[in-house]
Coordinates of C-alpha atoms and ligand atoms in Angstrom, one line a residue:
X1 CA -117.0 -115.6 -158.2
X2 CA -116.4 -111.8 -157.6
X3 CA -119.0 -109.6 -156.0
X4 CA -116.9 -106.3 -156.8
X5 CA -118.8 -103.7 -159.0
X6 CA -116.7 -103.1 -162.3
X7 CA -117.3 -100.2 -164.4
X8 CA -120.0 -100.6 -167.6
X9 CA -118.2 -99.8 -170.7
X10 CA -120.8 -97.1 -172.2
X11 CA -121.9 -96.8 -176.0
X12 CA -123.3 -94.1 -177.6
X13 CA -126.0 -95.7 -179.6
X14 CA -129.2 -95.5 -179.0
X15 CA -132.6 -97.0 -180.2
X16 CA -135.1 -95.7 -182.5
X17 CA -137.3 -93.3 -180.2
X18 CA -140.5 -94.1 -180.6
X19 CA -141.7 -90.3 -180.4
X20 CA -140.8 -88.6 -183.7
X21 CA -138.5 -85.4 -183.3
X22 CA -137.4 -86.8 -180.6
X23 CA -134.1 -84.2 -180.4
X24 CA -136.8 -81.4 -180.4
X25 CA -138.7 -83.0 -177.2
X26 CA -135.5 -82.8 -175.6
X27 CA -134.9 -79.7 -176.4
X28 CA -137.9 -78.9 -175.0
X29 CA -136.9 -80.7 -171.6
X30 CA -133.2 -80.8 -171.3
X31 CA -133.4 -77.1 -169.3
X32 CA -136.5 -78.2 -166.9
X33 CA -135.0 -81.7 -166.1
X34 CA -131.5 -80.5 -165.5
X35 CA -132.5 -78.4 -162.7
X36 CA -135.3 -81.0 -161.1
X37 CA -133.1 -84.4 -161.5
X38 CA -130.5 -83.9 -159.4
X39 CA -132.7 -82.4 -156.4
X40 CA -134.7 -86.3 -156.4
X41 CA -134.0 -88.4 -153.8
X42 CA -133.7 -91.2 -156.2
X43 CA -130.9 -89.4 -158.2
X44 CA -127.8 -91.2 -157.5
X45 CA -125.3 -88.3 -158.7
X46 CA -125.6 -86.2 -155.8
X47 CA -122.3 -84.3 -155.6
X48 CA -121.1 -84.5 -159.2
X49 CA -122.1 -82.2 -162.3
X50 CA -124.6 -83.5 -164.5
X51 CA -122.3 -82.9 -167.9
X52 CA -125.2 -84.2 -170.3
X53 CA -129.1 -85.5 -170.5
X54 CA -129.9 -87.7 -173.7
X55 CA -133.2 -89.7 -174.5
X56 CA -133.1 -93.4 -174.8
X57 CA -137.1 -93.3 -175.4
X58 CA -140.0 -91.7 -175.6
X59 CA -143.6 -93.3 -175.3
X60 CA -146.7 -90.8 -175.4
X61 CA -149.4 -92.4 -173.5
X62 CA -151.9 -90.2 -174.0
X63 CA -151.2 -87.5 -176.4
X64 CA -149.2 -84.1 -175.0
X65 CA -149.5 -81.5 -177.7
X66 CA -154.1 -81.5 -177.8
X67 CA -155.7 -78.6 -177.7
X68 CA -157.8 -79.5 -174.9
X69 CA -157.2 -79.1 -171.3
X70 CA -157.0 -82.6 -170.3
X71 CA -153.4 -84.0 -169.3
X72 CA -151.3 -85.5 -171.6
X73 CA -148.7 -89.1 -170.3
X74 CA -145.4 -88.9 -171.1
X75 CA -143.0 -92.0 -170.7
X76 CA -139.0 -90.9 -170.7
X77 CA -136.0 -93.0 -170.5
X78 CA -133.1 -90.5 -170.1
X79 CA -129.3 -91.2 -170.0
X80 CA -127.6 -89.0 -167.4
X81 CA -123.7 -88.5 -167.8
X82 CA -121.8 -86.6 -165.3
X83 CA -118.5 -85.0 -165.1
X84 CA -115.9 -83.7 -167.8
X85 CA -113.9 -86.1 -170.0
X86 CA -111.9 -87.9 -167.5
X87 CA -114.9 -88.8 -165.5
X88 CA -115.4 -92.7 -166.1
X89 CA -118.0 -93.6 -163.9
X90 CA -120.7 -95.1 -166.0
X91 CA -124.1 -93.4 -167.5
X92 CA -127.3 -93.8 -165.2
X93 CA -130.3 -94.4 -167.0
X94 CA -133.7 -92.9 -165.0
X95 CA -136.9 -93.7 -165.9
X96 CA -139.6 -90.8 -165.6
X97 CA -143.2 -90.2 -166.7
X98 CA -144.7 -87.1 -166.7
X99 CA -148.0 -84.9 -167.3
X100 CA -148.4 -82.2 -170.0
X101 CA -151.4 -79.7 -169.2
X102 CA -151.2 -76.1 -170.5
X103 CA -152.0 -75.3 -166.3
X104 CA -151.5 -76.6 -163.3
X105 CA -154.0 -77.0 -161.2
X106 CA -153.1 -75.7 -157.5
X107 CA -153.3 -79.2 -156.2
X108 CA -150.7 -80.5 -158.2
X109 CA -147.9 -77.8 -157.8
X110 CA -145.7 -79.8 -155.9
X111 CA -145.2 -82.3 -158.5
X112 CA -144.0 -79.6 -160.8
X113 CA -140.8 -80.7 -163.4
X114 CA -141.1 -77.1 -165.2
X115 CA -141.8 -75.0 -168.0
X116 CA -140.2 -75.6 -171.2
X117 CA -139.5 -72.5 -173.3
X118 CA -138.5 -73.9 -176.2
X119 CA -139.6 -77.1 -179.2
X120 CA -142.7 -78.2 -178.9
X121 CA -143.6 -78.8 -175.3
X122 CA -143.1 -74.3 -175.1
X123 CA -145.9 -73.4 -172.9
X124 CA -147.2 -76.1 -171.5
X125 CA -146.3 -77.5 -167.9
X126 CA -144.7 -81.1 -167.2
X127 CA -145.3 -82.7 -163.7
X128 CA -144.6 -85.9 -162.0
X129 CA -147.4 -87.9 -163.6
X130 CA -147.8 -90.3 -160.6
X131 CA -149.1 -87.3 -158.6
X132 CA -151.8 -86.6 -160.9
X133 CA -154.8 -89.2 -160.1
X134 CA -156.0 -89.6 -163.4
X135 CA -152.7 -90.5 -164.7
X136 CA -152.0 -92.8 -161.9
X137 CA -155.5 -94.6 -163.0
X138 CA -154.5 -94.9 -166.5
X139 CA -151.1 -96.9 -165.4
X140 CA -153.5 -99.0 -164.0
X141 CA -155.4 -99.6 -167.2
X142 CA -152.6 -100.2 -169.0
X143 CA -151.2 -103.1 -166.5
X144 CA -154.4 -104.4 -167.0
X145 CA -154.4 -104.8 -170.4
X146 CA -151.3 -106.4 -171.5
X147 CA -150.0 -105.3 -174.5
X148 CA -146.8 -103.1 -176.6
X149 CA -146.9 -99.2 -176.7
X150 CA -143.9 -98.5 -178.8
X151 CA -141.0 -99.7 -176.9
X152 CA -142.8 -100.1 -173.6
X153 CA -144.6 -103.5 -173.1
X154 CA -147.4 -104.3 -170.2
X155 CA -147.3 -108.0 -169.0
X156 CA -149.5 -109.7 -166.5
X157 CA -149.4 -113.0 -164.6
X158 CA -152.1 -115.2 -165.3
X159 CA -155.2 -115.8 -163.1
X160 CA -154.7 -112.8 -161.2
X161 CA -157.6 -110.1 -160.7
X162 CA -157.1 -106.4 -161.0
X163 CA -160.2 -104.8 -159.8
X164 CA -160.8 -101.3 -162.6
X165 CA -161.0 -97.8 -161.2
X166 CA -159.8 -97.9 -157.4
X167 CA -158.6 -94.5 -156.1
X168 CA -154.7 -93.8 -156.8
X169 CA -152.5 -92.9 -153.6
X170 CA -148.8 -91.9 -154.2
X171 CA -146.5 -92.7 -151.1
X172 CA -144.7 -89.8 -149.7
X173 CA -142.0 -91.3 -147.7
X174 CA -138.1 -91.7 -148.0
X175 CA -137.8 -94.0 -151.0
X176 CA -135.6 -95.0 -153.8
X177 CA -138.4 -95.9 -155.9
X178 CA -141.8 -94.1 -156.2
X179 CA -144.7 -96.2 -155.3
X180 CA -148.5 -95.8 -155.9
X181 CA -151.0 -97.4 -153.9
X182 CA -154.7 -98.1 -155.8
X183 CA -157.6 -98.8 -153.5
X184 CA -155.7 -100.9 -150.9
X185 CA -155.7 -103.6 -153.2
X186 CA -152.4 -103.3 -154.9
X187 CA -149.2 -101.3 -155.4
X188 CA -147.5 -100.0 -158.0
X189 CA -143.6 -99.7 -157.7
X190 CA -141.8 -97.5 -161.1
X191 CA -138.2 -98.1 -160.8
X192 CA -136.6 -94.8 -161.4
X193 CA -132.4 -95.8 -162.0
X194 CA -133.1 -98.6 -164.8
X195 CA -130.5 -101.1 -166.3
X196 CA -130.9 -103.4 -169.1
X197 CA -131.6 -106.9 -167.4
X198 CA -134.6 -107.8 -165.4
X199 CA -134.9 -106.4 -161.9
X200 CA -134.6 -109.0 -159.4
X201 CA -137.5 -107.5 -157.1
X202 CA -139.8 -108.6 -160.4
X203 CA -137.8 -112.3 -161.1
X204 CA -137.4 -113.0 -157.2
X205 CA -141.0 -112.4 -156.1
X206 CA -142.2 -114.0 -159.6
X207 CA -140.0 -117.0 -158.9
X208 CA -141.4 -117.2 -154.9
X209 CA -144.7 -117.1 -156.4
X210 CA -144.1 -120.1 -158.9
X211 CA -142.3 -122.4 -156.0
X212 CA -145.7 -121.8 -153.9
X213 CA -143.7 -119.5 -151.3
X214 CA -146.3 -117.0 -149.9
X215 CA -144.1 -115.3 -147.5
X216 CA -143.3 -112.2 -150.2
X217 CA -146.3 -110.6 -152.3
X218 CA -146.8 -112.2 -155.9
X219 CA -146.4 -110.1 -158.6
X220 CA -150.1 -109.3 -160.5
X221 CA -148.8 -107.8 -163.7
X222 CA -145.3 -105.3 -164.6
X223 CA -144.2 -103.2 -167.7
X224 CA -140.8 -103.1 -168.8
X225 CA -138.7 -101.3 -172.1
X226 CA -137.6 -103.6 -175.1
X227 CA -134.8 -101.9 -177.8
X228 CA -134.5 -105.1 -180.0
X229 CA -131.2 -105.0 -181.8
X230 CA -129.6 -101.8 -179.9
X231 CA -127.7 -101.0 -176.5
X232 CA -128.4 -99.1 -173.7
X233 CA -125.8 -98.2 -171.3
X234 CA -123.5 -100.8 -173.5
X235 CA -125.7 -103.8 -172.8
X236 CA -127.6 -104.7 -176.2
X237 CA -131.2 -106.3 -176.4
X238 CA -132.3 -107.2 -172.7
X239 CA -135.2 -105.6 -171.7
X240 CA -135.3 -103.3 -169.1
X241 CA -137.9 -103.5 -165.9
X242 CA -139.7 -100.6 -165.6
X243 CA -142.7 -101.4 -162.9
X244 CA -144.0 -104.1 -160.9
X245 CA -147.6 -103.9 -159.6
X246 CA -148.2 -106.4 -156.8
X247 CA -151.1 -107.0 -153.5
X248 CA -151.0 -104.4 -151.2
X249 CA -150.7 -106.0 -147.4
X250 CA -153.3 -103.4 -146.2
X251 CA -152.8 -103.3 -142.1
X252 CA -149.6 -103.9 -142.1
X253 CA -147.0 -102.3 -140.2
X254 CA -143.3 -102.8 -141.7
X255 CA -140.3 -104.0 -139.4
X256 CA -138.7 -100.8 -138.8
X257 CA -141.7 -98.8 -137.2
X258 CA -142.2 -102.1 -134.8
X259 CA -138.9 -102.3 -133.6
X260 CA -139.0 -98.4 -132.9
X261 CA -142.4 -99.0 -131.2
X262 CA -140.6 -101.4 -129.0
X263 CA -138.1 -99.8 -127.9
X264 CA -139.7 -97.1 -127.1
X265 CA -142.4 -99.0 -125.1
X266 CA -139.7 -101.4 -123.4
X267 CA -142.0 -104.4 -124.8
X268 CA -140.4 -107.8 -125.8
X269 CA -139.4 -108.2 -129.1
X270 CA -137.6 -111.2 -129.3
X271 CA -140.7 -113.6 -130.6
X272 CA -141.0 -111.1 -133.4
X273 CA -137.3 -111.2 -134.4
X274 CA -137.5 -115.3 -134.3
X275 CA -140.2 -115.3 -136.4
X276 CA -138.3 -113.0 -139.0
X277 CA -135.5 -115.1 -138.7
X278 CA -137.8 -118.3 -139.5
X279 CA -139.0 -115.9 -142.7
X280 CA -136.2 -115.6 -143.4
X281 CA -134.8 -118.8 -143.8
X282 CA -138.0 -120.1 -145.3
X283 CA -137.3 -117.7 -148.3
X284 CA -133.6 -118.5 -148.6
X285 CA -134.7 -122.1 -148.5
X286 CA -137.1 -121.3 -151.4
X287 CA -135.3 -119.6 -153.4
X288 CA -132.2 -121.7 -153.5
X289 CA -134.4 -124.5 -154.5
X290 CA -135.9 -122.2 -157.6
X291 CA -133.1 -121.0 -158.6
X292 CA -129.8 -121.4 -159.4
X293 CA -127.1 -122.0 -156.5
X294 CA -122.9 -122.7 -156.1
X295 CA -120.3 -122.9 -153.3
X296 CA -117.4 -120.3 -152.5
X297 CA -114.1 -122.0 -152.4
X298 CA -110.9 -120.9 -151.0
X299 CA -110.1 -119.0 -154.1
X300 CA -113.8 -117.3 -154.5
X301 CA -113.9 -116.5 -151.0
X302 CA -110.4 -114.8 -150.7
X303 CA -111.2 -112.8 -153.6
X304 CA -114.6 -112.0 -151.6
X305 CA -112.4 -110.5 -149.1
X306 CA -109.9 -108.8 -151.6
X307 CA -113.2 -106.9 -152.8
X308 CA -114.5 -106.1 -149.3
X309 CA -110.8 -104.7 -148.7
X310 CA -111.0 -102.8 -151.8
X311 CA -114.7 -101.4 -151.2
X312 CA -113.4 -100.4 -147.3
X313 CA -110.5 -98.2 -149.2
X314 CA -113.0 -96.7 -151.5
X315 CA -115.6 -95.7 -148.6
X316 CA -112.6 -94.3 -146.5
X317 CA -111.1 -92.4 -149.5
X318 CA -114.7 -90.6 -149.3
X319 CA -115.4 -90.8 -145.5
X320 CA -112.3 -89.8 -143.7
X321 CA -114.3 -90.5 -140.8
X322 CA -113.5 -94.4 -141.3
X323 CA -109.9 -93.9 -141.8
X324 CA -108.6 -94.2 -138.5
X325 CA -110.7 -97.7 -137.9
X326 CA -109.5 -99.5 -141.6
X327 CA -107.0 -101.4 -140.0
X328 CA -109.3 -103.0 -137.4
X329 CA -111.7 -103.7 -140.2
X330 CA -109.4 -105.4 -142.3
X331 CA -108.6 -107.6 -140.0
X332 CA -112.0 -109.1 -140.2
X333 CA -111.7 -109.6 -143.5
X334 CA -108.2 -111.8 -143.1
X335 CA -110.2 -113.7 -141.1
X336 CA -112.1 -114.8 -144.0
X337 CA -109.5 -114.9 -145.8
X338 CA -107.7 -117.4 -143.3
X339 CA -111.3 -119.4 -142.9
X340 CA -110.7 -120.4 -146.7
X341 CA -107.5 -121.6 -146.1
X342 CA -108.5 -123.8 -143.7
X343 CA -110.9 -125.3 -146.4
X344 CA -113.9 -123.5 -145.1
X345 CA -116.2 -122.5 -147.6
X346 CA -119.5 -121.3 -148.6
X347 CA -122.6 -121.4 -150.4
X348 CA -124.3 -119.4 -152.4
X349 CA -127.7 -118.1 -153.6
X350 CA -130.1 -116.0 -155.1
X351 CA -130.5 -113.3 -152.0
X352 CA -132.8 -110.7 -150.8
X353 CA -129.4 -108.3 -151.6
X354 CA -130.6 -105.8 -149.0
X355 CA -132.4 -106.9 -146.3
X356 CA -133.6 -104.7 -143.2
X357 CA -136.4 -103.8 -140.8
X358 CA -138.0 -101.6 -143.4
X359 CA -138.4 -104.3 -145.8
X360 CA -140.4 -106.3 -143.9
X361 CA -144.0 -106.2 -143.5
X362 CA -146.1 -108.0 -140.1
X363 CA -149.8 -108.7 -141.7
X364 CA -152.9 -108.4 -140.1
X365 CA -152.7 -112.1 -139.8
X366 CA -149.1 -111.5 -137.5
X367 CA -146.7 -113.5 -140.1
X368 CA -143.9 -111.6 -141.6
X369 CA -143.7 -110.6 -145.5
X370 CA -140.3 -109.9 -147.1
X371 CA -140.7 -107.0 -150.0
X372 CA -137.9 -105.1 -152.4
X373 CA -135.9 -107.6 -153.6
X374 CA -133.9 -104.7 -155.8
X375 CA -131.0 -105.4 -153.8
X376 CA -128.5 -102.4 -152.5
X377 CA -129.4 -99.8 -155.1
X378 CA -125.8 -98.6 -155.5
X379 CA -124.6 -101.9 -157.0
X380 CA -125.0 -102.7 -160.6
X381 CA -127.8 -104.4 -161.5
X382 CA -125.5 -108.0 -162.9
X383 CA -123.5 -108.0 -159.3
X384 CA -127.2 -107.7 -158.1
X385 CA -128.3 -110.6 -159.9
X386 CA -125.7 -113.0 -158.9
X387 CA -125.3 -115.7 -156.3
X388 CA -124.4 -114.8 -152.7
X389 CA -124.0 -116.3 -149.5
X390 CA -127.2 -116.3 -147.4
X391 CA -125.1 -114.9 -144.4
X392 CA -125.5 -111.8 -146.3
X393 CA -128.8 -111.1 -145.9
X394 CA -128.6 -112.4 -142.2
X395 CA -126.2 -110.1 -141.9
X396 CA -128.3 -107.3 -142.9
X397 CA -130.7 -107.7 -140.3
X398 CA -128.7 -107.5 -137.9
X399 CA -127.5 -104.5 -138.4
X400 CA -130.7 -103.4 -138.5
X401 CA -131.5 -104.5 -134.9
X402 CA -128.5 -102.3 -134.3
X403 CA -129.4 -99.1 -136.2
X404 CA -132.9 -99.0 -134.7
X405 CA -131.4 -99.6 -131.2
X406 CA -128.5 -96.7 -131.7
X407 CA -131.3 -94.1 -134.1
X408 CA -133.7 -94.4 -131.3
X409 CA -131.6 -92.7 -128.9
X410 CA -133.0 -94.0 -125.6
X411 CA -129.1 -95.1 -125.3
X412 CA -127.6 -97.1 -122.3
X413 CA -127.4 -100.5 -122.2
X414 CA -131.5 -100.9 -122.3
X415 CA -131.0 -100.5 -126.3
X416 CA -127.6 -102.1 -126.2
X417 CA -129.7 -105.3 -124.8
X418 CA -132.5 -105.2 -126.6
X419 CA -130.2 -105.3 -129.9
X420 CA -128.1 -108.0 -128.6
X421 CA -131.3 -110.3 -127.6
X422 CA -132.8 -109.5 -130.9
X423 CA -130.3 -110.7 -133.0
X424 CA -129.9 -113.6 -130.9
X425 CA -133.3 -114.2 -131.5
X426 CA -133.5 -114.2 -134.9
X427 CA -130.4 -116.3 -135.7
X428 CA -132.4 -118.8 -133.4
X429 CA -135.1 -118.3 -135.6
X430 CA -132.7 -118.9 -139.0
X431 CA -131.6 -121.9 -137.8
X432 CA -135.0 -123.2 -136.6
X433 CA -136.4 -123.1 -140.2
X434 CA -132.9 -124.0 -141.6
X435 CA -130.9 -125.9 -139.9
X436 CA -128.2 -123.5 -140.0
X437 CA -127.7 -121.4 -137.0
X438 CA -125.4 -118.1 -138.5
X439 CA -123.9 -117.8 -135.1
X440 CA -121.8 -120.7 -136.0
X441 CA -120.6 -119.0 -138.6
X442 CA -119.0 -116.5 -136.7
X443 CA -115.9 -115.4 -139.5
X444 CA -118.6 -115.0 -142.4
X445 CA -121.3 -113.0 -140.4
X446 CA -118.6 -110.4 -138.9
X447 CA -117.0 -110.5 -142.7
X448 CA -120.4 -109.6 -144.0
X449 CA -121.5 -107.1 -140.9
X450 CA -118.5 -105.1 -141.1
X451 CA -118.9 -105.2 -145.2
X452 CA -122.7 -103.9 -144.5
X453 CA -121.9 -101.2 -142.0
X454 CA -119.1 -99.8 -144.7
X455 CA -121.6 -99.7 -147.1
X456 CA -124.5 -97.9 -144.6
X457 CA -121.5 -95.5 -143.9
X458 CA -121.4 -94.4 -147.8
X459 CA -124.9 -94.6 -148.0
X460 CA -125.2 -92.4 -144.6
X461 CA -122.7 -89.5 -145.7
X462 CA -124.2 -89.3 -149.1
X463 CA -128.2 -89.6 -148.2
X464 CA -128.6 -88.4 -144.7
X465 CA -125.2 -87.5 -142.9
X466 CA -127.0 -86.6 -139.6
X467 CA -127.1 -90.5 -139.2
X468 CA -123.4 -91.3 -139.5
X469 CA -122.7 -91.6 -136.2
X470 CA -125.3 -94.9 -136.3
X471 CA -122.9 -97.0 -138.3
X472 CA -120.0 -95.5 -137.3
X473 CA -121.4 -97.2 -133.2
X474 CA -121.1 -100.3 -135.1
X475 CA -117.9 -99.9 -137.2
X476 CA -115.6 -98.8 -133.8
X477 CA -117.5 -102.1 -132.1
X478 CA -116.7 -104.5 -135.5
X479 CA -112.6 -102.9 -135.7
X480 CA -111.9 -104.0 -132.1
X481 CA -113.8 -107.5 -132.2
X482 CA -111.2 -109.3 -134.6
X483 CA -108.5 -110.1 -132.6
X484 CA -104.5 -110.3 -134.3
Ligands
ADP1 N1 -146.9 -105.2 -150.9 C1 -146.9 -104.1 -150.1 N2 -147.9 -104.0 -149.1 C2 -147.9 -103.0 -148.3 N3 -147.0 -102.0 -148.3 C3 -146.0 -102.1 -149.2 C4 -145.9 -103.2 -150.1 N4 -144.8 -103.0 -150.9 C5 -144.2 -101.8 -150.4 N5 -144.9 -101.3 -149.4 C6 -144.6 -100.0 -148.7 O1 -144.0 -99.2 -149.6 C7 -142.7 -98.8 -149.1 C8 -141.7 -98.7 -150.2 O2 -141.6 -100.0 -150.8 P1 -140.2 -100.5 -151.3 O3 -140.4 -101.7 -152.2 O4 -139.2 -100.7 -150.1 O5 -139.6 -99.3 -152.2 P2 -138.2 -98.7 -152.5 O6 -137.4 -99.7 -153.3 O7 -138.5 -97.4 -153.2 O8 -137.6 -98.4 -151.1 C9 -142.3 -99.9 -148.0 O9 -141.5 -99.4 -147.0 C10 -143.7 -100.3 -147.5 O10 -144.1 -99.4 -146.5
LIG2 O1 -134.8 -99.4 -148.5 P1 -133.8 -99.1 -149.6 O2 -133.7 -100.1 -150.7 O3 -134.0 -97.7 -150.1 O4 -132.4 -99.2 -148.8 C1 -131.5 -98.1 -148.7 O5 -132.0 -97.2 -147.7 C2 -132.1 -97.7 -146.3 C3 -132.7 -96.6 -145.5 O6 -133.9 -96.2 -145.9 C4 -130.8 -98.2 -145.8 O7 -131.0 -98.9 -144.6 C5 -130.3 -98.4 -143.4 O8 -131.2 -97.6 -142.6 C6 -132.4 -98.4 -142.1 C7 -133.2 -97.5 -141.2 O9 -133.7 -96.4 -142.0 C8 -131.9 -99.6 -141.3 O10 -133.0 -100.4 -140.9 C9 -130.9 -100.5 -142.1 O11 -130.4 -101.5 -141.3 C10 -129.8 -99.6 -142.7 O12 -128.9 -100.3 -143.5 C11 -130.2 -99.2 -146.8 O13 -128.9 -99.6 -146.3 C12 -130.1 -98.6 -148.2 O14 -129.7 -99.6 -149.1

């Protein structure tokens, strides 16, 4: 089993849209989105020209060419290539929905797209439809009432009551998704990078649900795309997740904010962090009973650490920054490497994929609730989907303990204990609710840090560079901990 990320093999066909003249709509839209796309956070092209913009569908949800002044919904699927001829990274497919009006009210200006000037959307504005509360409402509607609109479909899981008309709320923070809260009750997550397959933070949290697990938030109801017979992105049939709406945990605070709180505050923390690792463990334990599971031999797990090798080269090529600490680095990942050939080996299982402080949530009631099982958005949604070793995730968090303890900047060896004690804490808490305690595992957790602060060095330089230096704290400490 390889978790390396090989290139999609892209075809050019594309399903029947479901909007007729649908090369003059994009006609109509190619300017507009060209020069809005790339400036979204969820865009994940940043730094290489967008070459071409083609539509893989188009729903109207309510119509966009009336005479009156109401909005019109539009639903887009739309391929983004990049790059001249020899660029072979694959397409991304984003998923967008947006409002027609012939004006804008004031209110909405900041969720302008554009202004077409050309085919038949000329003279009319398109805006983010999720800012628009009347739009957001009739998402709503339409989750509530399952059922096909050309290629989109609207699902719902049985038993489960959506209360009609609450007041929409679109989240404004740093996100890779766009979420929309309605009346406390529930939220709404649109996926915006889409591939064909279902999205693990919709089969996860569905599967959780079914096995009784309450510790992550059951999924009410979800819409997703359906081309029967064609390919997207070079992968024919599946259908693609668009949104999941699940319960809002109103009065919660997520992990992240906590852990800043407490360091600020110089309160304990430690009860907390056991208690996430219990979570923790009580989802691993859940999942790998729902779904399906497998063991890393020698030969899997040496491939594991071929991969991680490769991935470190890649992220130096990009981050010179890294370069002069690959050697150290490596050498944790001989290590696993050299715990294979000593027979050790591992097992694997459905994961979280991405697990930090922010994707945690303490109720009201003071448990912990684990949310966005999406896994790291960068990877490719099969590599998502596929067995891992639980370490992983563990691994994840503890990184986290680290970044809040280096991004809050009180510094010194206040923050330096509080991390330490922290992730003691919750590896105590892992093994409580387990059985297996990670720091026993010593080769696979500083295999699967160092792998995880490689990655948050990419995901640093390309998303937010004036945080580097937080993973690079991590990646000096990880290159000198692996001895020869
Ligand atoms: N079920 C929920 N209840 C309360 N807040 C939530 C819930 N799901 C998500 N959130 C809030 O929305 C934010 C974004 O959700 P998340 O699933 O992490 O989206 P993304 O994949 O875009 O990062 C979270 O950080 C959290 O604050
Ligand atoms: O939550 P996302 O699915 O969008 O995950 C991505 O963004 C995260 C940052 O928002 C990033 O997490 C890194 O920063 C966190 C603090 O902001 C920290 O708690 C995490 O430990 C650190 O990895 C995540 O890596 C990325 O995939």
């Amino acid at each position: 089993m390889t978790e390396s990320s090989s290139p999609r093999t892209v075809h050019a066909r594309l399903p029947q849209l479901s909007v007729p003249h649908g090369s003059a709509l994009l006609r109509s839209l190619t300017g507009p989105l060209a020069r809005w796309l790339p400036r979204q956070r969820w865009f994940a092209g940043k730094g290489r020209p967008l070459s071409s913009l083609t539509l893989v569908s188009a729903t109207e949800l309510l119509p966009c060419s009336g005479a009156g002044s109401g909005p019109g919904l539009l639903h887009l699927l739309v391929r983004a290539r990049h790059g001249g001829a020899r660029d072979t990274t694959p397409d991304d497919c984003y998923q967008l929905l947006l409002g027609v009006r012939p004006v804008l009210p004031p209110t909405l200006s900041p969720a302008l797209v554009g202004r077409p000037t050309e085919g038949p959307l000329r003279g009319r504005v398109v805006y983010e439809a999720l800012h628009d509360t009347r739009l957001a409402a009739l998402m709503l509607e339409r989750l509530r009432a399952p059922g096909r609109h050309g290629t989109l479909s609207f699902g719902r899981a049985p038993g489960t009551a959506i209360p009609a008309g609450p007041t929409a709320r679109l989240l404004t923070g740093e996100q890779t998704n766009s979420s929309v809260v309605y009346g406390e009750a529930h939220i709404l997550k649109l996926f915006r990078r889409v591939s064909p397959g279902v999205n693990p933070d919709l089969e996860l949290p569905l599967a959780l649900a079914e096995a009784g697990c309450a510790r992550v938030p059951a999924p009410a109801a979800w819409f997703e795309a359906s081309f029967p017979g064609a390919a997207v992105l070079g992968q024919a049939t599946e259908p693609l997740t668009l949104g999941v709406l699940a319960p809002y945990l109103a009065g919660s605070a997520d992990g992240w904010q906590l852990a800043l709180a407490s360091l600020t505050q110089r309160t304990d923390f430690t009860g907390a962090a056991r208690a996430l690792g219990r979570a923790t463990a009580e989802v691993h334990t859940a999942l790998a009973a729902a779904l399906p599971t497998g063991t890393l031999g020698r030969p899997e797990l040496e491939e594991a650490a071929a991969g991680m090798t490769e991935r470190l080269a890649e992220a130096a090529a990009a981050v010179p920054a890294l370069r002069p600490y690959q050697a150290g680095l490596r050498r944790t990942y001989r290590a696993l490497a050299e715990y294979a050939e000593r027979g050790g080996e591992c097992r694997v299982q459905r994961l979280h994929g991405d697990l930090h402080l922010g994707q945690v949530l303490r109720t009201a009631d003071g448990g912990w609730s684990l949310i966005d099982f999406e896994g790291e958005p960068a990877r490719p949604l099969t590599d998502r989907r596929r067995p891992g070793p639980p370490v992983r995730d563990v691994a994840g968090m503890l990184r986290s303990f680290d970044y809040a303890a280096c991004q809050h900047g009180t510094g010194g060896s206040w923050a330096e204990s509080w991390s330490r004690a922290n992730r003691a804490a919750y590896c105590r808490g892992y093994a409580d609710a387990s059985g297996i305690d990670p720091m026993h595992q010593l080769e696979l957790v500083r295999a699967y840090e160092t792998e995880k602060a490689v990655y948050e060095v990419l995901y640093e330089a390309r998303h937010r560079p004036h945080w580097l230096h937080v993973p690079m704290t991590a990646i000096r400490r990880l290159a000198a901990s692996t001895p020869d």
